[in-house]
Short mmCIF file of C-alpha atoms in Angstrom, two decimals:
data_model
loop_
_atom_site.label_atom_id
_atom_site.label_comp_id
_atom_site.label_asym_id
_atom_site.label_seq_id
_atom_site.Cartn_x
_atom_site.Cartn_y
_atom_site.Cartn_z
CA UNK L 1 -51.30 -12.77 -3.61
CA UNK L 2 -48.15 -10.04 -3.15
CA UNK L 3 -46.37 -9.80 -6.89
CA UNK L 4 -42.36 -9.69 -6.27
CA UNK L 5 -40.39 -9.18 -9.74
CA UNK L 6 -37.44 -12.04 -10.35
CA UNK L 7 -33.86 -10.74 -10.03
CA UNK L 8 -34.28 -11.26 -14.46
CA UNK L 9 -36.84 -9.11 -14.52
CA UNK L 10 -34.61 -5.72 -13.11
CA UNK L 11 -33.67 -3.48 -15.49
CA UNK L 12 -29.43 -2.11 -15.37
CA UNK L 13 -29.40 0.79 -12.80
CA UNK L 14 -32.04 -1.40 -10.73
CA UNK L 15 -29.84 -4.39 -10.50
CA UNK L 16 -26.67 -1.74 -9.30
CA UNK L 17 -28.93 -0.59 -7.40
CA UNK L 18 -29.67 -3.13 -5.31
CA UNK L 19 -25.81 -4.59 -5.27
CA UNK L 20 -24.82 -1.30 -3.81
CA UNK L 21 -26.77 -2.17 -0.37
CA UNK L 22 -25.01 -4.18 1.80
CA UNK L 23 -27.37 -7.43 2.15
CA UNK L 24 -26.44 -8.48 5.61
CA UNK L 25 -27.75 -4.88 6.87
CA UNK L 26 -31.22 -5.44 4.54
CA UNK L 27 -31.63 -9.26 5.70
CA UNK L 28 -31.50 -7.60 9.34
CA UNK L 29 -33.40 -4.48 8.80
CA UNK L 30 -33.07 -2.31 11.95
CA UNK L 31 -29.83 -0.59 10.61
CA UNK L 32 -31.60 -0.02 7.13
CA UNK L 33 -32.71 3.80 6.50
CA UNK L 34 -36.26 4.22 5.88
CA UNK L 35 -35.66 5.57 2.31
CA UNK L 36 -33.41 1.87 1.33
CA UNK L 37 -36.70 0.32 2.18
CA UNK L 38 -39.02 2.22 0.55
CA UNK L 39 -36.29 2.01 -2.87
CA UNK L 40 -36.02 -1.11 -2.54
CA UNK L 41 -39.90 -2.45 -1.63
CA UNK L 42 -40.93 -0.31 -4.80
CA UNK L 43 -38.81 -1.53 -7.32
CA UNK L 44 -39.40 -4.96 -6.47
CA UNK L 45 -43.29 -4.82 -5.75
CA UNK L 46 -44.40 -2.33 -8.43
CA UNK L 47 -46.98 -0.64 -7.64
CA UNK L 48 -46.70 -1.14 -4.20
CA UNK L 49 -46.05 1.91 -1.78
CA UNK L 50 -43.66 1.06 1.48
CA UNK L 51 -45.37 2.00 4.93
CA UNK L 52 -43.70 0.95 8.42
CA UNK L 53 -46.30 -2.42 8.84
CA UNK L 54 -44.83 -3.97 5.66
CA UNK L 55 -40.46 -4.04 7.13
CA UNK L 56 -40.90 -7.49 7.65
CA UNK L 57 -42.38 -8.90 4.05
CA UNK L 58 -39.25 -6.28 2.53
CA UNK L 59 -37.49 -8.60 5.65
CA UNK L 60 -38.81 -11.80 4.07
CA UNK L 61 -38.38 -10.88 0.49
CA UNK L 62 -35.14 -10.06 0.58
CA UNK L 63 -34.24 -13.14 2.76
CA UNK L 64 -35.35 -15.30 -0.54
CA UNK L 65 -33.39 -13.34 -2.57
CA UNK L 66 -30.13 -13.42 -0.70
CA UNK L 67 -28.94 -17.10 -1.07
CA UNK L 68 -29.65 -16.23 -5.44
CA UNK L 69 -27.71 -13.26 -5.22
CA UNK L 70 -24.44 -14.58 -3.01
CA UNK L 71 -24.28 -17.67 -4.93
CA UNK L 72 -23.42 -15.46 -8.14
CA UNK L 73 -19.95 -14.74 -8.82
CA UNK L 74 -18.01 -11.89 -7.92
CA UNK L 75 -17.72 -10.60 -11.87
CA UNK L 76 -22.05 -10.90 -12.07
CA UNK L 77 -22.82 -8.74 -8.72
CA UNK L 78 -20.31 -5.95 -9.58
CA UNK L 79 -21.19 -5.24 -13.18
CA UNK L 80 -24.71 -7.12 -12.87
CA UNK L 81 -26.05 -9.51 -15.50
CA UNK L 82 -25.79 -9.28 -18.67
CA UNK L 83 -29.71 -8.15 -19.78
CA UNK L 84 -31.56 -8.95 -23.55
CA UNK L 85 -31.13 -4.71 -24.41
CA UNK L 86 -28.02 -4.80 -23.59
CA UNK L 87 -26.72 -8.43 -25.73
CA UNK L 88 -29.16 -6.19 -28.51
CA UNK L 89 -27.45 -2.80 -27.91
CA UNK L 90 -23.38 -4.24 -28.16
CA UNK L 91 -24.84 -6.13 -31.66
CA UNK L 92 -26.49 -2.70 -32.58
CA UNK L 93 -22.94 -1.39 -32.51
CA UNK L 94 -20.70 -1.93 -35.46
CA UNK L 95 -17.38 -0.88 -34.23
CA UNK L 96 -15.98 -1.52 -37.79
CA UNK L 97 -18.50 1.17 -39.25
CA UNK L 98 -16.53 3.76 -36.66
CA UNK L 99 -12.58 5.11 -36.89
CA UNK L 100 -10.81 4.96 -34.32
CA UNK L 101 -9.24 7.95 -32.33
CA UNK L 102 -5.56 6.67 -29.82
CA UNK L 103 -6.49 9.18 -26.86
CA UNK L 104 -4.39 9.71 -23.91
CA UNK L 105 -7.48 9.70 -19.90
CA UNK L 106 -6.19 11.60 -17.09
CA UNK L 107 -7.86 9.65 -14.43
CA UNK L 108 -8.67 10.63 -10.53
CA UNK L 109 -10.08 7.62 -7.38
CA UNK L 110 -9.55 6.88 -4.66
CA UNK L 111 -7.82 3.47 -4.26
CA UNK L 112 -8.76 2.82 -0.05
CA UNK L 113 -10.96 -0.28 -0.92
CA UNK L 114 -9.54 -1.21 -4.34
CA UNK L 115 -6.97 -4.36 -5.04
CA UNK L 116 -4.47 -1.74 -6.98
CA UNK L 117 -5.14 -0.13 -10.35
CA UNK L 118 -3.54 -2.94 -12.60
CA UNK L 119 -5.67 -5.63 -13.64
CA UNK L 120 -5.04 -9.52 -11.82
CA UNK L 121 -5.53 -12.45 -12.44
CA UNK L 122 -8.64 -14.05 -9.86
CA UNK L 123 -9.02 -10.45 -8.04
CA UNK L 124 -11.81 -8.21 -10.05
CA UNK L 125 -11.97 -5.22 -7.66
CA UNK L 126 -8.94 -2.81 -9.53
CA UNK L 127 -9.13 0.28 -10.73
CA UNK L 128 -8.38 -1.11 -14.22
CA UNK L 129 -10.94 -4.08 -14.03
CA UNK L 130 -13.04 -0.79 -13.53
CA UNK L 131 -12.03 1.57 -16.35
CA UNK L 132 -12.46 -1.20 -18.93
CA UNK L 133 -15.68 -2.42 -17.72
CA UNK L 134 -17.12 1.16 -17.80
CA UNK L 135 -15.98 1.48 -21.50
CA UNK L 136 -17.52 -1.80 -23.09
CA UNK L 137 -20.46 -0.93 -21.15
CA UNK L 138 -20.48 2.77 -22.77
CA UNK L 139 -19.17 0.87 -26.35
CA UNK L 140 -16.08 2.94 -26.49
CA UNK L 141 -14.11 -0.66 -26.98
CA UNK L 142 -15.56 -4.03 -28.51
CA UNK L 143 -15.44 -6.96 -26.02
CA UNK L 144 -12.74 -9.22 -26.00
CA UNK L 145 -10.52 -6.83 -27.88
CA UNK L 146 -6.53 -7.83 -26.38
CA UNK L 147 -5.02 -4.87 -24.95
CA UNK L 148 -2.37 -4.75 -27.47
CA UNK L 149 -5.11 -4.43 -29.90
CA UNK L 150 -6.59 -1.75 -28.19
CA UNK L 151 -2.52 -0.11 -28.01
CA UNK L 152 -3.41 0.07 -24.39
CA UNK L 153 -0.41 1.19 -21.57
CA UNK L 154 -0.44 2.79 -18.74
CA UNK L 155 1.61 5.65 -16.35
CA UNK L 156 1.78 4.70 -13.34
CA UNK L 157 1.15 1.07 -11.31
CA UNK L 158 -0.40 2.11 -8.02
CA UNK L 159 -0.75 -0.86 -5.23
CA UNK L 160 -4.03 -1.77 -2.73
CA UNK L 161 -5.15 1.10 -1.36
CA UNK L 162 -3.02 3.66 -3.54
CA UNK L 163 -4.62 6.54 -4.74
CA UNK L 164 -4.62 8.60 -7.87
CA UNK L 165 -4.70 12.42 -8.55
CA UNK L 166 -3.38 12.53 -12.55
CA UNK L 167 -3.00 8.16 -13.01
CA UNK L 168 -2.84 8.49 -16.89
CA UNK L 169 -3.78 5.42 -19.36
CA UNK L 170 -3.89 6.08 -23.27
CA UNK L 171 -5.33 3.01 -25.43
CA UNK L 172 -7.96 3.16 -28.64
CA UNK L 173 -11.03 3.94 -28.30
CA UNK L 174 -14.20 4.38 -30.70
CA UNK L 175 -14.47 7.63 -32.33
CA UNK L 176 -18.13 9.54 -33.58
CA UNK L 177 -16.99 9.21 -36.79
CA UNK L 178 -17.76 7.37 -39.71
CA UNK L 179 -14.87 5.77 -41.32
CA UNK L 180 -14.98 6.89 -45.03
CA UNK L 181 -16.26 11.05 -43.53
CA UNK L 182 -13.56 13.23 -42.90
CA UNK L 183 -11.53 13.09 -39.23
CA UNK L 184 -13.68 15.63 -36.95
CA UNK L 185 -11.83 18.67 -34.22
CA UNK L 186 -11.69 17.20 -30.96
CA UNK L 187 -14.44 19.98 -30.45
CA UNK L 188 -16.39 17.71 -32.49
CA UNK L 189 -15.72 14.62 -30.48
CA UNK L 190 -17.28 12.75 -28.33
CA UNK L 191 -16.92 14.13 -24.51
CA UNK L 192 -15.15 10.60 -23.45
CA UNK L 193 -14.78 11.79 -19.35
CA UNK L 194 -18.53 12.78 -19.03
CA UNK L 195 -19.84 9.66 -20.46
CA UNK L 196 -17.46 6.92 -18.71
CA UNK L 197 -18.47 8.62 -15.46
CA UNK L 198 -21.86 8.47 -15.84
CA UNK L 199 -21.23 4.28 -15.60
CA UNK L 200 -18.51 4.45 -13.12
CA UNK L 201 -18.10 3.83 -9.57
CA UNK L 202 -18.06 7.33 -7.77
CA UNK L 203 -14.17 6.89 -6.48
CA UNK L 204 -13.43 6.50 -9.84
CA UNK L 205 -13.44 9.83 -11.85
CA UNK L 206 -11.94 10.78 -15.56
CA UNK L 207 -10.52 14.14 -15.70
CA UNK L 208 -9.46 14.96 -19.19
CA UNK L 209 -8.69 13.63 -22.33
CA UNK L 210 -6.63 14.12 -25.83
CA UNK L 211 -5.98 13.03 -29.20
CA UNK L 212 -1.85 11.28 -28.92
CA UNK L 213 0.42 9.79 -31.74
CA UNK L 214 -0.01 6.09 -32.17
CA UNK L 215 3.68 5.95 -30.63
CA UNK L 216 2.49 7.59 -27.41
CA UNK L 217 2.84 5.27 -24.39
CA UNK L 218 1.52 6.09 -20.95
CA UNK L 219 4.93 4.64 -19.34
CA UNK L 220 7.02 4.88 -21.66
CA UNK L 221 6.86 8.30 -23.26
CA UNK L 222 6.43 10.14 -19.06
CA UNK L 223 8.74 12.21 -18.56
CA UNK L 224 8.33 12.04 -14.89
CA UNK L 225 6.19 10.54 -11.70
CA UNK L 226 4.73 12.85 -8.26
CA UNK L 227 3.55 11.08 -5.51
CA UNK L 228 2.45 13.23 -2.53
CA UNK L 229 2.65 11.00 0.87
CA UNK L 230 0.80 12.69 3.95
CA UNK L 231 2.11 12.45 7.40
CA UNK L 232 -0.59 13.25 9.94
CA UNK L 233 1.05 14.92 13.72
CA UNK L 234 -0.33 15.92 16.88
CA UNK L 235 0.39 18.47 18.45
CA UNK L 236 3.18 19.16 15.68
CA UNK L 237 5.32 17.12 16.90
CA UNK L 238 7.37 15.99 14.03
CA UNK L 239 10.80 17.75 13.44
CA UNK L 240 10.07 19.08 9.19
CA UNK L 241 13.81 20.55 9.10
CA UNK L 242 14.77 17.18 10.21
CA UNK L 243 12.95 15.99 7.40
CA UNK L 244 13.66 17.65 5.02
CA UNK L 245 17.97 17.67 5.95
CA UNK L 246 17.28 13.74 5.53
CA UNK L 247 14.68 14.35 2.16
CA UNK L 248 17.80 16.25 0.37
CA UNK L 249 19.79 13.51 0.37
CA UNK L 250 17.92 11.70 -1.71
CA UNK L 251 17.54 13.56 -4.52
CA UNK L 252 19.90 12.62 -7.95
CA UNK L 253 20.46 8.85 -9.03
CA UNK L 254 21.14 6.31 -6.65
CA UNK L 255 20.54 2.22 -6.07
CA UNK L 256 17.24 2.50 -3.92
CA UNK L 257 18.27 -1.22 -3.05
CA UNK L 258 17.31 -0.40 0.68
CA UNK L 259 14.32 1.82 -0.08
CA UNK L 260 12.01 -0.69 -1.63
CA UNK L 261 10.79 -4.12 -1.25
CA UNK L 262 13.34 -6.34 -4.14
CA UNK L 263 10.68 -7.80 -6.98
CA UNK L 264 13.09 -10.49 -7.48
CA UNK L 265 14.16 -11.82 -10.23
CA UNK L 266 11.33 -8.61 -12.60
CA UNK L 267 13.87 -5.93 -11.99
CA UNK L 268 17.33 -6.26 -10.52
CA UNK L 269 18.71 -2.79 -11.48
CA UNK L 270 17.47 -0.63 -8.71
CA UNK L 271 19.22 2.48 -9.79
CA UNK L 272 16.82 5.42 -10.22
CA UNK L 273 17.01 8.92 -10.82
CA UNK L 274 14.63 11.42 -8.06
CA UNK L 275 14.38 15.05 -8.99
CA UNK L 276 13.32 16.47 -6.28
CA UNK L 277 12.36 15.99 -2.87
CA UNK L 278 10.82 18.11 -0.06
CA UNK L 279 8.02 18.27 2.66
CA UNK L 280 6.77 20.67 4.62
CA UNK L 281 3.64 21.61 6.82
CA UNK L 282 0.84 22.01 4.92
CA UNK L 283 -1.86 25.02 6.01
CA UNK L 284 -4.68 23.37 4.60
CA UNK L 285 -5.22 20.25 6.92
CA UNK L 286 -5.94 21.01 10.69
CA UNK L 287 -8.33 19.56 12.78
CA UNK L 288 -7.68 20.17 16.45
CA UNK L 289 -4.73 19.28 17.77
CA UNK L 290 -4.55 17.06 14.46
CA UNK L 291 -1.51 18.67 10.95
CA UNK L 292 -0.54 17.39 8.39
CA UNK L 293 3.23 17.27 6.96
CA UNK L 294 2.91 16.52 2.93
CA UNK L 295 5.97 14.63 1.27
CA UNK L 296 6.38 15.67 -2.32
CA UNK L 297 8.42 13.66 -4.46
CA UNK L 298 9.10 13.34 -8.02
CA UNK L 299 11.35 11.12 -10.06
CA UNK L 300 11.75 9.22 -13.59
CA UNK L 301 10.36 5.72 -12.46
CA UNK L 302 10.11 4.28 -9.04
CA UNK L 303 10.75 0.56 -7.59
CA UNK L 304 7.84 -1.10 -6.38
CA UNK L 305 7.14 0.61 -2.29
CA UNK L 306 9.90 2.32 -3.26
CA UNK L 307 7.95 5.97 -1.57
CA UNK L 308 6.29 4.21 1.82
CA UNK L 309 9.59 3.06 2.61
CA UNK L 310 10.82 6.65 2.07
CA UNK L 311 8.26 7.53 4.00
CA UNK L 312 8.38 5.46 7.20
CA UNK L 313 12.57 6.39 7.37
CA UNK L 314 11.96 9.51 7.21
CA UNK L 315 8.95 9.64 9.77
CA UNK L 316 11.76 7.76 12.35
CA UNK L 317 13.65 10.80 11.35
CA UNK L 318 10.89 13.38 12.37
CA UNK L 319 10.14 11.70 15.53
CA UNK L 320 13.61 11.93 16.35
CA UNK L 321 14.39 7.88 16.06
CA UNK L 322 17.10 8.85 13.69
CA UNK L 323 19.38 11.16 12.46
CA UNK L 324 18.92 12.35 8.78
CA UNK L 325 21.91 11.10 8.10
CA UNK L 326 20.04 7.87 8.35
CA UNK L 327 19.32 8.25 4.20
CA UNK L 328 22.59 9.36 3.04
CA UNK L 329 23.92 5.81 4.98
CA UNK L 330 21.61 3.50 3.67
CA UNK L 331 21.97 5.07 0.34
CA UNK L 332 25.09 4.21 0.57
CA UNK L 333 24.98 0.84 -0.86
CA UNK L 334 28.72 -0.33 -0.64
CA UNK L 335 28.91 -0.25 3.26
CA UNK L 336 25.66 -1.17 3.85
CA UNK L 337 24.57 -4.07 0.82
CA UNK L 338 21.77 -5.31 2.80
CA UNK L 339 18.24 -3.83 3.70
CA UNK L 340 16.88 -3.51 7.74
CA UNK L 341 14.83 -4.55 8.62
CA UNK L 342 11.67 -2.18 9.12
CA UNK L 343 7.75 -2.16 8.16
CA UNK L 344 6.90 0.59 5.48
CA UNK L 345 4.37 3.13 6.18
CA UNK L 346 0.71 2.69 5.66
CA UNK L 347 -0.09 2.52 1.93
CA UNK L 348 -3.70 4.80 2.16
CA UNK L 349 -1.42 8.47 2.63
CA UNK L 350 -0.17 7.98 -0.87
CA UNK L 351 -1.33 9.77 -3.85
CA UNK L 352 -0.18 9.17 -7.47
CA UNK L 353 -0.09 13.21 -7.60
CA UNK L 354 0.63 13.36 -11.14
CA UNK L 355 2.28 12.16 -14.49
CA UNK L 356 4.03 14.79 -16.36
CA UNK L 357 4.59 14.64 -20.82
CA UNK L 358 5.99 16.88 -23.25
CA UNK L 359 3.57 18.59 -24.35
CA UNK L 360 0.88 16.59 -23.44
CA UNK L 361 -2.38 19.27 -22.20
CA UNK L 362 -6.12 17.39 -21.55
CA UNK L 363 -8.95 19.10 -22.61
CA UNK L 364 -11.50 19.35 -19.78
CA UNK L 365 -15.11 20.29 -19.51
CA UNK L 366 -16.68 22.61 -17.62
CA UNK L 367 -19.28 20.24 -16.77
CA UNK L 368 -17.28 17.29 -15.90
CA UNK L 369 -14.78 19.85 -13.83
CA UNK L 370 -18.61 21.15 -12.29
CA UNK L 371 -19.64 17.74 -11.38
CA UNK L 372 -16.28 16.17 -10.07
CA UNK L 373 -15.46 19.25 -7.75
CA UNK L 374 -18.85 18.74 -6.45
CA UNK L 375 -18.93 15.50 -5.55
CA UNK L 376 -15.36 15.84 -4.22
CA UNK L 377 -16.78 18.43 -1.73
CA UNK L 378 -19.93 16.05 -0.19
CA UNK L 379 -17.38 13.95 -0.01
CA UNK L 380 -14.49 16.55 2.26
CA UNK L 381 -17.91 17.53 4.11
CA UNK L 382 -18.97 13.86 5.10
CA UNK L 383 -15.21 12.60 6.10
CA UNK L 384 -14.22 16.14 7.75
CA UNK L 385 -17.15 15.72 9.90
CA UNK L 386 -16.71 11.99 10.88
CA UNK L 387 -13.37 13.20 11.78
CA UNK L 388 -14.61 16.25 14.19
CA UNK L 389 -16.79 13.78 15.28
CA UNK L 390 -13.69 11.61 16.91
CA UNK L 391 -12.16 14.74 17.92
CA UNK L 392 -14.64 15.69 20.28
CA UNK L 393 -15.22 11.59 21.39
CA UNK L 394 -11.62 11.66 21.79
CA UNK L 395 -11.75 14.94 24.27
CA UNK L 396 -14.10 13.76 26.42
CA UNK L 397 -12.14 10.27 27.10
CA UNK L 398 -9.25 12.38 27.89
CA UNK L 399 -10.32 15.07 30.40
CA UNK L 400 -12.66 12.33 31.96
CA UNK L 401 -11.77 12.03 35.65
CA UNK L 402 -9.12 8.70 35.71
CA UNK L 403 -10.26 6.87 39.40
CA UNK L 404 -9.11 4.06 39.07
CA UNK L 405 -5.11 4.32 39.12
CA UNK L 406 -3.41 1.16 38.88
CA UNK L 407 -2.26 -0.95 36.12
CA UNK L 408 -3.91 -2.78 34.01
CA UNK L 409 -3.05 -6.80 33.71
CA UNK L 410 -1.48 -7.98 30.23
CA UNK L 411 -0.80 -4.42 30.05
CA UNK L 412 2.23 -4.40 27.02
CA UNK L 413 6.39 -2.59 28.12
CA UNK L 414 6.91 0.12 26.20
CA UNK L 415 8.86 -0.08 22.43
CA UNK L 416 12.47 -0.09 22.75
CA UNK L 417 13.75 1.47 19.39
CA UNK L 418 16.09 -0.14 17.56
CA UNK L 419 18.11 2.01 15.55
CA UNK L 420 17.78 0.92 11.19
CA UNK L 421 21.36 0.26 10.65
CA UNK L 422 21.46 -2.04 13.87
CA UNK L 423 18.71 -4.61 13.01
CA UNK L 424 18.95 -7.27 11.74
CA UNK L 425 19.58 -7.49 7.57
CA UNK L 426 17.41 -9.25 5.02
CA UNK L 427 19.71 -11.23 2.38
CA UNK L 428 21.33 -9.08 -0.57
CA UNK L 429 19.97 -8.53 -3.66
CA UNK L 430 22.87 -11.28 -4.92
CA UNK L 431 22.13 -13.74 -2.60
CA UNK L 432 18.17 -13.57 -3.83
CA UNK L 433 19.38 -13.54 -7.37
CA UNK L 434 21.76 -17.01 -6.60
CA UNK L 435 18.83 -18.20 -4.73
CA UNK L 436 16.14 -17.62 -7.14
CA UNK L 437 18.79 -19.09 -9.87
CA UNK L 438 18.92 -22.18 -8.16
CA UNK L 439 15.61 -23.12 -7.34
CA UNK L 440 13.97 -22.62 -11.08
#
């Protein structure tokens, strides 16, 4: 009789590997590669070798497990079960015997599939949740401690789908040194990035770390934050000089109520200071007729969706739909105190490039730098090969002869663009505050 291991018998690595697979595809079987089938089968049926005649058998096993797996909570699926060995390891670590170190971590992540950086009640898939899960798993922090007890702070709060090359957090973690021993140098300390990267999802990587003062706050100690936004154009269709002229109006201290999503009543002051704003056509991205235009913007702080609203207006300028002076006019809140109705730019081309601090220089090990560089190179190659494939497919579609020139029934009429300053307006900030006060 075939001996199939129960799920409770799987170790952490095996369980995680099972959950990385798309269960629907495993059950369907035809979409699954030979290597995947072999790995799953040999994990679940010890001592057996997978072969093509066992495909139906594997499908049957996975169908049996599917209901049990899918009924587990999202949290359990994401982290895996709490195993006996893990519990024992947690008991073996007596955090009270170790010194603490207040550190800042430099973090990069691809946020496309995450619900933003900050932890949210009822939502597990956030970057912050993954980081804390990794720190608990590697026993750098004890379970159950509050953010206040850990002196935790974050440099920025990126939204759903937004990525970062230089997010910064700060908190107290376990040191290698025991209490009663002398303090140890950073060179003798744990390589925190290397430890965390071993258990983090591949979309999230810790790049460096540094000891900071207990008074350091990743949020309030930041001197500035830099964002990049990437516009993709075909045949260099965007008027970059016009976009640059429009961007110059952003620099300085302004009321940006017309360039954000009003977070009432959390925010009542919409004045922010932009230190620099520039655009250029990047030479590092060219694929077929497609090129990239990069917006770089640095400021002391930003409002909710401010960059995406700015990007939407600048894109309209680049397309020739708006004059560059529209930015100046929207910043004149005495004349335009209510925001015109317009859609924000997509979140996926937005990157939190860096948070800047006075005198903060992160420790970066050669091991971590080499590993992350290799991983990113492989991911770039994978994505570029897919993009090139689509370019070639599109070329064939565009070059194919048209044999039917009749209009398709139900085709949409051309969209008539309405200038921003002639559009319907949202309620003013003052009206929203008054409405909120009456409702609360």
